[in-house]
Amino acid sequence: MTTPGIADRGLRLIPFHGLRYDPERVGSLAAVTSPPYDVVVRPDGVDYLESADPHNIVRLILPQADTPAARNEQAARTMRHWLAEGVLSADPEPALYVYEQRKPGVLQRGVIGALALTTADDGIVLPHEDVMPHVVTDRAGLMRATSANLEPLLLTYRGGDPATGAAAVIERTAQREPLLSTVTEDGFRHSLWAITDPADLAAVTADLGHRQALIADGHHRWATYLRLQQEHPSPTAWDFGLVLLVDTARYPLQVRAIHRMLRRLPKPQAMAALGGSFRIRPVEGPLPLALEVLTDASERGNAFLLAGDGTFHLVTDPDPGLIERTVRHDRPEAWRRLDATVLHAALLDDLWRIPDEPEHISYIHDAAATVEMAERHGGTAVLLHPVREDVVRDLARQGVTMPRKSTSFGPKPATGLVLRSLD
């Protein structure tokens, strides 16, 4: 299916026996799905998802126990039990899977498969964010224990002629009756189709073999794939990782910000520490209105919205001397101007002196949830405006990674529709 040498220049996506829920064994497919592990932001979080169905995938991706070892063993035990009981079962034929997310005003289609792992130096799969080692360690322990890729990463690429290659196969496949279709509570209809025809598989493989991809969501899981590959001498199933590839020429992704909640820094103390280094001004609520002010300010330079005590304050116009002193000079100017760069270098590291550790900083994708958590903990919510995709892609092509958790691309694939066993 792969022309010799193609995989050396581009993406190599191969079919696999997808692990899927048996609809007869669960309440509903929607009830067993979850957002990606790092996007579970409900106040009752995991508890809510666990109560949706006893077989919700969150029991695998976010097992609850007192220690990492106990959590991983619990997930492995759950996985073995579900396989033995037939709750999860493997599709009989190896396949690539067309995956569609649809709701009014939004349509995204892509292809799910097992992607050959490459490093950033290979220039085939481009990361754009730094990762946190402790998160990679946590995900690696879970993948080792379950011997599975539990959720697909979201990668983007720029396709070619929509009438040929992968695009043509994806569009043609999506006209058939799907393997599954379900609507989750966020209003998205999720549909999945299998590509098993040898000619279609060959067309997708040949087309993607000339493409380069950007990691849109899943940097920590990609780093985990690479770490685990090193632990298993090739060739093995660990040389590949589960991904969703979306052609952004056809289906542009939405780019949102990832916000910070500073657990141990009350908002009045946070503002006092800024001194004369930034301009600070109060902003009228409610939150949607305050976010509009943040959007307008972001067009003119660095801007942050602080919340957590029932009020909103806009922080703008950093002192040039502070930026010169705190932001590293060995990166492109576009990187030095990023809000996330200024936030981490000037605010978190220098003025607030907050270590980038889970007990101090929570990374949250939803602005309202960030504010709610800050108010509940007596901390500070730092809300950001999203970075444009073209800035992300340009920096990635230069080999420059952004500060960790700088962007949130979406819509993200639902977790639990198809898994990949590594046994």
CSV table of C-alpha atoms in Angstrom, one decimal:
chain,number,residue,atom,x,y,z
A,1,MET,CA,0.0,0.0,0.0
A,2,THR,CA,3.0,2.3,0.4
A,3,THR,CA,5.3,3.2,-2.4
A,4,PRO,CA,9.0,2.7,-1.3
A,5,GLY,CA,10.4,5.9,0.0
A,6,ILE,CA,7.2,7.8,0.3
A,7,ALA,CA,7.0,7.3,4.1
A,8,ASP,CA,10.5,9.0,4.3
A,9,ARG,CA,9.0,12.2,2.9
A,10,GLY,CA,5.5,12.4,4.3
A,11,LEU,CA,2.8,10.9,6.4
A,12,ARG,CA,2.4,7.2,6.6
A,13,LEU,CA,-1.1,6.3,7.8
A,14,ILE,CA,-2.0,2.6,8.1
A,15,PRO,CA,-5.3,0.8,8.9
A,16,PHE,CA,-5.9,-1.0,12.2
A,17,HIS,CA,-8.6,-3.2,13.9
A,18,GLY,CA,-10.6,-0.5,15.7
A,19,LEU,CA,-11.8,-1.2,19.2
A,20,ARG,CA,-15.4,0.0,19.5
A,21,TYR,CA,-18.2,-0.2,22.0
A,22,ASP,CA,-20.9,-2.7,21.3
A,23,PRO,CA,-24.1,-0.6,21.2
A,24,GLU,CA,-26.0,-3.6,22.7
A,25,ARG,CA,-23.9,-3.5,25.8
A,26,VAL,CA,-24.1,0.2,26.7
A,27,GLY,CA,-26.9,2.6,27.4
A,28,SER,CA,-26.1,4.8,24.4
A,29,LEU,CA,-22.9,5.6,22.4
A,30,ALA,CA,-23.2,9.3,23.4
A,31,ALA,CA,-23.3,8.3,27.1
A,32,VAL,CA,-20.0,6.5,26.9
A,33,THR,CA,-18.0,9.2,25.2
A,34,SER,CA,-16.0,12.0,26.8
A,35,PRO,CA,-14.1,15.1,25.8
A,36,PRO,CA,-10.3,14.5,25.6
A,37,TYR,CA,-8.8,13.9,29.0
A,38,ASP,CA,-7.5,17.4,29.4
A,39,VAL,CA,-10.8,19.1,28.5
A,40,VAL,CA,-13.0,17.6,31.3
A,41,VAL,CA,-13.9,21.0,32.8
A,42,ARG,CA,-17.3,20.4,34.5
A,43,PRO,CA,-17.2,21.3,38.2
A,44,ASP,CA,-18.1,17.7,39.0
A,45,GLY,CA,-15.8,16.6,36.2
A,46,VAL,CA,-15.2,12.9,36.1
A,47,ASP,CA,-18.0,12.1,38.5
A,48,TYR,CA,-20.5,13.5,36.0
A,49,LEU,CA,-19.2,11.4,33.1
A,50,GLU,CA,-18.9,8.3,35.2
A,51,SER,CA,-22.6,8.6,36.2
A,52,ALA,CA,-23.6,9.0,32.5
A,53,ASP,CA,-22.9,5.3,32.0
A,54,PRO,CA,-21.0,2.7,33.9
A,55,HIS,CA,-18.9,2.1,30.8
A,56,ASN,CA,-18.0,5.7,30.1
A,57,ILE,CA,-14.6,6.0,28.5
A,58,VAL,CA,-13.5,8.4,31.3
A,59,ARG,CA,-13.0,5.3,33.5
A,60,LEU,CA,-10.1,4.5,31.1
A,61,ILE,CA,-8.6,7.9,30.3
A,62,LEU,CA,-9.0,9.4,33.9
A,63,PRO,CA,-9.2,6.5,36.3
A,64,GLN,CA,-9.7,7.5,39.9
A,65,ALA,CA,-7.4,6.2,42.6
A,66,ASP,CA,-4.9,7.5,45.2
A,67,THR,CA,-1.6,6.9,43.3
A,68,PRO,CA,-0.5,6.9,39.7
A,69,ALA,CA,0.2,3.1,39.9
A,70,ALA,CA,-3.2,2.4,41.4
A,71,ARG,CA,-4.9,4.5,38.7
A,72,ASN,CA,-3.1,2.8,35.9
A,73,GLU,CA,-3.8,-0.7,37.3
A,74,GLN,CA,-7.5,0.3,37.7
A,75,ALA,CA,-7.6,1.4,34.0
A,76,ALA,CA,-5.9,-1.8,32.9
A,77,ARG,CA,-8.3,-4.0,35.0
A,78,THR,CA,-11.3,-2.1,33.5
A,79,MET,CA,-10.0,-2.5,30.0
A,80,ARG,CA,-9.5,-6.3,30.4
A,81,HIS,CA,-13.0,-6.6,31.9
A,82,TRP,CA,-14.7,-4.7,29.1
A,83,LEU,CA,-12.9,-6.7,26.5
A,84,ALA,CA,-13.7,-10.0,28.2
A,85,GLU,CA,-17.4,-9.0,28.5
A,86,GLY,CA,-17.6,-7.8,24.9
A,87,VAL,CA,-18.3,-4.2,25.9
A,88,LEU,CA,-15.4,-3.3,23.6
A,89,SER,CA,-14.6,-5.5,20.6
A,90,ALA,CA,-12.3,-5.2,17.6
A,91,ASP,CA,-13.6,-4.7,14.1
A,92,PRO,CA,-12.9,-7.8,12.0
A,93,GLU,CA,-11.1,-6.0,9.2
A,94,PRO,CA,-8.3,-3.5,9.5
A,95,ALA,CA,-9.6,-0.1,8.4
A,96,LEU,CA,-9.0,3.6,8.3
A,97,TYR,CA,-12.1,5.5,9.6
A,98,VAL,CA,-13.7,8.6,8.2
A,99,TYR,CA,-14.9,10.7,11.2
A,100,GLU,CA,-17.5,13.5,10.9
A,101,GLN,CA,-18.5,16.1,13.5
A,102,ARG,CA,-21.6,18.1,12.5
A,103,LYS,CA,-23.9,20.7,14.1
A,104,PRO,CA,-25.6,23.8,12.7
A,105,GLY,CA,-22.8,26.0,11.2
A,106,VAL,CA,-20.0,23.5,11.8
A,107,LEU,CA,-18.9,20.5,9.7
A,108,GLN,CA,-15.6,18.8,10.1
A,109,ARG,CA,-14.4,15.5,8.4
A,110,GLY,CA,-11.2,13.7,8.6
A,111,VAL,CA,-9.6,10.3,8.6
A,112,ILE,CA,-8.5,8.2,11.7
A,113,GLY,CA,-5.7,5.8,11.4
A,114,ALA,CA,-2.4,4.6,12.9
A,115,LEU,CA,0.3,7.1,12.0
A,116,ALA,CA,4.0,6.2,11.8
A,117,LEU,CA,5.8,8.1,14.5
A,118,THR,CA,8.5,10.7,13.5
A,119,THR,CA,10.4,13.3,15.5
A,120,ALA,CA,10.2,17.0,15.0
A,121,ASP,CA,13.6,16.9,13.2
A,122,ASP,CA,12.1,14.8,10.5
A,123,GLY,CA,9.8,17.7,9.5
A,124,ILE,CA,6.8,15.4,8.9
A,125,VAL,CA,4.7,15.9,12.0
A,126,LEU,CA,5.3,19.4,13.4
A,127,PRO,CA,4.6,20.2,17.1
A,128,HIS,CA,3.9,23.8,17.9
A,129,GLU,CA,3.8,23.7,21.7
A,130,ASP,CA,6.2,22.7,24.5
A,131,VAL,CA,5.1,19.8,26.8
A,132,MET,CA,5.2,19.2,30.5
A,133,PRO,CA,7.3,16.2,31.4
A,134,HIS,CA,5.0,15.1,34.3
A,135,VAL,CA,2.0,14.9,32.0
A,136,VAL,CA,4.0,12.8,29.5
A,137,THR,CA,5.0,10.5,32.4
A,138,ASP,CA,1.4,10.2,33.5
A,139,ARG,CA,0.1,9.4,30.0
A,140,ALA,CA,2.9,6.9,29.4
A,141,GLY,CA,2.0,5.0,32.5
A,142,LEU,CA,-1.6,4.8,31.4
A,143,MET,CA,-0.8,3.6,27.9
A,144,ARG,CA,1.7,1.0,29.2
A,145,ALA,CA,-0.9,-0.4,31.6
A,146,THR,CA,-3.8,-0.5,29.1
A,147,SER,CA,-1.6,-1.3,26.0
A,148,ALA,CA,-3.8,0.9,24.0
A,149,ASN,CA,-4.2,4.3,22.3
A,150,LEU,CA,-7.3,5.4,24.0
A,151,GLU,CA,-8.0,8.7,22.2
A,152,PRO,CA,-7.0,10.0,18.8
A,153,LEU,CA,-4.7,13.1,18.5
A,154,LEU,CA,-6.0,15.9,16.2
A,155,LEU,CA,-3.5,16.7,13.4
A,156,THR,CA,-4.1,19.0,10.4
A,157,TYR,CA,-2.6,19.0,6.9
A,158,ARG,CA,-3.1,20.9,3.7
A,159,GLY,CA,-4.7,18.7,1.0
A,160,GLY,CA,-4.6,18.9,-2.7
A,161,ASP,CA,-7.2,18.4,-5.4
A,162,PRO,CA,-10.5,17.7,-3.6
A,163,ALA,CA,-11.6,15.4,-6.5
A,164,THR,CA,-8.6,13.0,-6.0
A,165,GLY,CA,-6.6,11.2,-3.3
A,166,ALA,CA,-7.6,11.2,0.4
A,167,ALA,CA,-10.2,14.0,0.0
A,168,ALA,CA,-12.1,12.1,-2.7
A,169,VAL,CA,-12.1,8.9,-0.6
A,170,ILE,CA,-13.3,10.7,2.5
A,171,GLU,CA,-16.1,12.6,0.8
A,172,ARG,CA,-17.3,9.4,-1.1
A,173,THR,CA,-17.2,7.3,2.1
A,174,ALA,CA,-19.2,9.9,4.0
A,175,GLN,CA,-22.1,9.4,1.6
A,176,ARG,CA,-22.6,5.8,2.8
A,177,GLU,CA,-24.5,4.6,5.8
A,178,PRO,CA,-22.2,5.1,8.8
A,179,LEU,CA,-21.0,2.4,11.2
A,180,LEU,CA,-22.3,4.6,14.0
A,181,SER,CA,-23.9,7.9,14.5
A,182,THR,CA,-24.7,9.6,17.9
A,183,VAL,CA,-25.4,13.1,19.2
A,184,THR,CA,-23.5,14.3,22.3
A,185,GLU,CA,-24.9,16.9,24.7
A,186,ASP,CA,-22.9,19.7,23.1
A,187,GLY,CA,-25.1,19.3,20.0
A,188,PHE,CA,-22.5,17.6,17.8
A,189,ARG,CA,-23.5,14.6,15.7
A,190,HIS,CA,-20.6,12.2,15.5
A,191,SER,CA,-20.5,9.7,12.6
A,192,LEU,CA,-17.9,7.0,11.8
A,193,TRP,CA,-17.3,5.0,8.6
A,194,ALA,CA,-14.8,2.3,7.8
A,195,ILE,CA,-12.5,2.4,4.8
A,196,THR,CA,-11.5,-1.2,3.9
A,197,ASP,CA,-11.4,-1.2,0.1
A,198,PRO,CA,-7.8,-1.8,-1.0
A,199,ALA,CA,-8.0,0.8,-3.7
A,200,ASP,CA,-9.3,3.4,-1.4
A,201,LEU,CA,-6.7,2.6,1.2
A,202,ALA,CA,-4.0,2.9,-1.4
A,203,ALA,CA,-5.3,6.2,-2.6
A,204,VAL,CA,-5.3,7.7,0.9
A,205,THR,CA,-1.8,6.3,1.6
A,206,ALA,CA,-0.3,7.6,-1.6
A,207,ASP,CA,-1.8,11.1,-1.1
A,208,LEU,CA,-0.8,11.5,2.5
A,209,GLY,CA,2.6,10.2,1.8
A,210,HIS,CA,3.4,13.6,0.3
A,211,ARG,CA,1.9,15.6,3.2
A,212,GLN,CA,3.2,17.3,6.3
A,213,ALA,CA,1.0,17.6,9.4
A,214,LEU,CA,0.7,20.0,12.3
A,215,ILE,CA,-0.2,18.7,15.8
A,216,ALA,CA,-3.4,20.7,16.6
A,217,ASP,CA,-4.3,18.9,19.8
A,218,GLY,CA,-2.4,16.2,21.6
A,219,HIS,CA,1.2,17.3,22.1
A,220,HIS,CA,1.6,15.4,25.3
A,221,ARG,CA,0.1,12.2,23.8
A,222,TRP,CA,2.4,12.5,20.8
A,223,ALA,CA,5.4,12.9,23.1
A,224,THR,CA,4.1,9.9,25.0
A,225,TYR,CA,3.9,7.9,21.8
A,226,LEU,CA,7.6,8.7,21.1
A,227,ARG,CA,8.7,7.9,24.6
A,228,LEU,CA,7.0,4.5,24.5
A,229,GLN,CA,8.3,3.8,21.0
A,230,GLN,CA,11.8,4.1,22.5
A,231,GLU,CA,11.0,1.5,25.1
A,232,HIS,CA,9.9,-1.1,22.5
A,233,PRO,CA,12.5,-2.1,19.9
A,234,SER,CA,11.1,-1.8,16.4
A,235,PRO,CA,9.3,-3.0,14.5
A,236,THR,CA,6.2,-3.1,16.8
A,237,ALA,CA,2.8,-1.6,17.0
A,238,TRP,CA,4.4,1.0,19.2
A,239,ASP,CA,5.9,2.5,16.1
A,240,PHE,CA,2.5,4.0,15.3
A,241,GLY,CA,0.0,6.2,17.2
A,242,LEU,CA,-3.7,6.8,16.8
A,243,VAL,CA,-4.5,10.1,15.1
A,244,LEU,CA,-7.3,12.0,13.4
A,245,LEU,CA,-6.0,13.9,10.3
A,246,VAL,CA,-8.1,16.9,9.1
A,247,ASP,CA,-7.5,18.7,5.8
A,248,THR,CA,-7.8,22.3,6.9
A,249,ALA,CA,-7.9,23.5,3.3
A,250,ARG,CA,-11.4,21.9,3.2
A,251,TYR,CA,-12.3,22.0,6.9
A,252,PRO,CA,-10.6,24.9,8.7
A,253,LEU,CA,-10.3,24.4,12.4
A,254,GLN,CA,-11.4,26.8,15.1
A,255,VAL,CA,-8.6,28.1,17.3
A,256,ARG,CA,-9.3,29.0,20.9
A,257,ALA,CA,-7.2,30.1,23.8
A,258,ILE,CA,-6.3,27.9,26.8
A,259,HIS,CA,-6.7,29.9,30.0
A,260,ARG,CA,-4.8,29.7,33.3
A,261,MET,CA,-6.2,29.5,36.8
A,262,LEU,CA,-3.7,30.4,39.5
A,263,ARG,CA,-4.8,28.5,42.5
A,264,ARG,CA,-2.7,30.2,45.2
A,265,LEU,CA,-2.6,33.8,44.0
A,266,PRO,CA,-5.7,35.9,45.0
A,267,LYS,CA,-6.6,38.4,42.3
A,268,PRO,CA,-6.0,41.6,44.4
A,269,GLN,CA,-2.5,40.3,45.1
A,270,ALA,CA,-2.0,39.5,41.5
A,271,MET,CA,-2.9,43.0,40.4
A,272,ALA,CA,-0.8,44.6,43.1
A,273,ALA,CA,2.3,42.7,41.9
A,274,LEU,CA,2.0,44.2,38.5
A,275,GLY,CA,2.9,47.6,39.8
A,276,GLY,CA,3.7,50.0,37.0
A,277,SER,CA,4.7,47.2,34.6
A,278,PHE,CA,1.3,47.0,32.9
A,279,ARG,CA,-1.7,49.2,32.3
A,280,ILE,CA,-4.7,47.9,34.4
A,281,ARG,CA,-8.2,49.0,34.0
A,282,PRO,CA,-11.6,47.7,35.2
A,283,VAL,CA,-14.0,46.1,32.6
A,284,GLU,CA,-17.7,45.8,32.9
A,285,GLY,CA,-19.2,42.3,32.9
A,286,PRO,CA,-20.8,39.9,32.3
A,287,LEU,CA,-18.1,37.6,31.0
A,288,PRO,CA,-19.1,37.6,27.3
A,289,LEU,CA,-18.9,41.4,27.3
A,290,ALA,CA,-15.6,41.4,29.1
A,291,LEU,CA,-14.2,38.9,26.5
A,292,GLU,CA,-15.2,41.2,23.7
A,293,VAL,CA,-13.1,43.9,25.3
A,294,LEU,CA,-10.2,41.5,25.5
A,295,THR,CA,-10.6,40.7,21.8
A,296,ASP,CA,-10.5,44.3,20.8
A,297,ALA,CA,-7.4,45.0,23.0
A,298,SER,CA,-5.6,41.9,21.6
A,299,GLU,CA,-5.6,43.5,18.1
A,300,ARG,CA,-3.4,46.3,19.5
A,301,GLY,CA,-0.9,44.2,21.5
A,302,ASN,CA,-0.5,41.9,24.5
A,303,ALA,CA,-3.7,41.7,26.5
A,304,PHE,CA,-5.0,39.6,29.4
A,305,LEU,CA,-8.3,39.5,31.3
A,306,LEU,CA,-8.0,38.9,35.1
A,307,ALA,CA,-11.0,37.6,37.1
A,308,GLY,CA,-11.7,35.6,40.2
A,309,ASP,CA,-13.2,38.1,42.7
A,310,GLY,CA,-16.4,38.9,40.9
A,311,THR,CA,-14.9,41.7,38.8
A,312,PHE,CA,-12.9,41.9,35.6
A,313,HIS,CA,-9.7,43.8,34.9
A,314,LEU,CA,-7.9,44.2,31.5
A,315,VAL,CA,-4.1,44.1,31.6
A,316,THR,CA,-2.3,45.6,28.6
A,317,ASP,CA,0.7,47.6,27.5
A,318,PRO,CA,3.6,45.8,29.1
A,319,ASP,CA,6.6,47.9,30.0
A,320,PRO,CA,9.2,47.5,27.1
A,321,GLY,CA,12.0,47.2,29.6
A,322,LEU,CA,10.2,44.3,31.3
A,323,ILE,CA,9.8,42.5,28.0
A,324,GLU,CA,13.4,43.2,27.1
A,325,ARG,CA,14.6,41.8,30.4
A,326,THR,CA,12.4,38.7,30.7
A,327,VAL,CA,11.6,37.4,27.2
A,328,ARG,CA,14.4,35.4,25.6
A,329,HIS,CA,16.0,36.9,22.5
A,330,ASP,CA,16.9,33.7,20.6
A,331,ARG,CA,13.4,33.3,19.1
A,332,PRO,CA,11.6,35.0,16.2
A,333,GLU,CA,9.8,38.3,16.9
A,334,ALA,CA,6.4,36.7,16.3
A,335,TRP,CA,7.2,34.3,19.2
A,336,ARG,CA,8.4,37.0,21.5
A,337,ARG,CA,5.1,38.9,21.0
A,338,LEU,CA,2.8,36.0,21.8
A,339,ASP,CA,0.5,36.6,24.8
A,340,ALA,CA,1.5,33.2,26.2
A,341,THR,CA,5.2,34.1,25.9
A,342,VAL,CA,4.7,37.4,27.8
A,343,LEU,CA,2.4,35.7,30.3
A,344,HIS,CA,4.9,33.0,31.2
A,345,ALA,CA,8.1,35.0,31.0
A,346,ALA,CA,7.1,38.4,32.4
A,347,LEU,CA,4.1,37.6,34.6
A,348,LEU,CA,4.3,34.1,35.9
A,349,ASP,CA,8.1,33.8,36.1
A,350,ASP,CA,9.1,37.3,37.0
A,351,LEU,CA,6.4,39.4,38.6
A,352,TRP,CA,4.2,36.6,40.2
A,353,ARG,CA,7.0,34.0,40.6
A,354,ILE,CA,4.6,31.1,40.2
A,355,PRO,CA,6.1,27.7,39.3
A,356,ASP,CA,4.5,26.0,36.3
A,357,GLU,CA,3.3,23.0,38.4
A,358,PRO,CA,-0.2,21.5,38.7
A,359,GLU,CA,-0.6,22.6,42.3
A,360,HIS,CA,-0.1,26.2,41.3
A,361,ILE,CA,-1.5,26.5,37.7
A,362,SER,CA,-4.5,24.8,36.1
A,363,TYR,CA,-4.9,24.9,32.3
A,364,ILE,CA,-8.6,25.2,31.3
A,365,HIS,CA,-10.1,25.4,27.9
A,366,ASP,CA,-13.4,27.1,28.9
A,367,ALA,CA,-13.4,30.7,30.0
A,368,ALA,CA,-16.5,30.4,32.2
A,369,ALA,CA,-15.1,27.3,33.9
A,370,THR,CA,-11.8,29.1,34.5
A,371,VAL,CA,-13.6,32.1,36.2
A,372,GLU,CA,-15.8,29.8,38.2
A,373,MET,CA,-12.8,27.8,39.5
A,374,ALA,CA,-10.9,30.9,40.4
A,375,GLU,CA,-13.8,32.3,42.4
A,376,ARG,CA,-14.3,29.0,44.2
A,377,HIS,CA,-10.6,28.6,45.1
A,378,GLY,CA,-10.0,32.3,45.8
A,379,GLY,CA,-7.4,32.4,43.0
A,380,THR,CA,-6.9,34.3,39.8
A,381,ALA,CA,-8.3,33.5,36.4
A,382,VAL,CA,-6.0,34.7,33.5
A,383,LEU,CA,-8.0,34.7,30.3
A,384,LEU,CA,-6.3,34.9,26.9
A,385,HIS,CA,-7.3,35.6,23.3
A,386,PRO,CA,-6.5,32.8,20.8
A,387,VAL,CA,-3.5,32.9,18.4
A,388,ARG,CA,-4.2,32.8,14.7
A,389,GLU,CA,-3.6,29.4,13.0
A,390,ASP,CA,-1.2,31.0,10.4
A,391,VAL,CA,1.0,32.2,13.2
A,392,VAL,CA,1.1,28.8,14.8
A,393,ARG,CA,1.9,27.0,11.5
A,394,ASP,CA,4.6,29.5,10.5
A,395,LEU,CA,6.4,29.1,13.8
A,396,ALA,CA,6.1,25.3,13.6
A,397,ARG,CA,7.7,25.3,10.2
A,398,GLN,CA,10.6,27.2,11.6
A,399,GLY,CA,11.0,24.6,14.3
A,400,VAL,CA,9.9,27.0,17.0
A,401,THR,CA,7.5,25.7,19.7
A,402,MET,CA,5.1,27.9,21.5
A,403,PRO,CA,4.8,28.0,25.3
A,404,ARG,CA,2.9,25.0,26.6
A,405,LYS,CA,-0.9,25.1,26.3
A,406,SER,CA,-1.0,28.2,24.0
A,407,THR,CA,-3.8,27.1,21.8
A,408,SER,CA,-6.9,24.9,21.6
A,409,PHE,CA,-7.8,23.7,18.2
A,410,GLY,CA,-11.3,22.3,17.6
A,411,PRO,CA,-13.7,20.8,17.3
A,412,LYS,CA,-11.8,18.1,19.1
A,413,PRO,CA,-12.6,14.4,18.4
A,414,ALA,CA,-14.8,12.7,21.0
A,415,THR,CA,-13.0,10.1,23.0
A,416,GLY,CA,-14.6,6.6,23.0
A,417,LEU,CA,-15.8,6.2,19.4
A,418,VAL,CA,-12.8,4.2,18.3
A,419,LEU,CA,-9.7,2.9,20.2
A,420,ARG,CA,-6.5,1.1,19.1
A,421,SER,CA,-5.1,-1.9,20.8
A,422,LEU,CA,-1.3,-2.3,20.9
A,423,ASP,CA,-1.4,-6.1,21.7
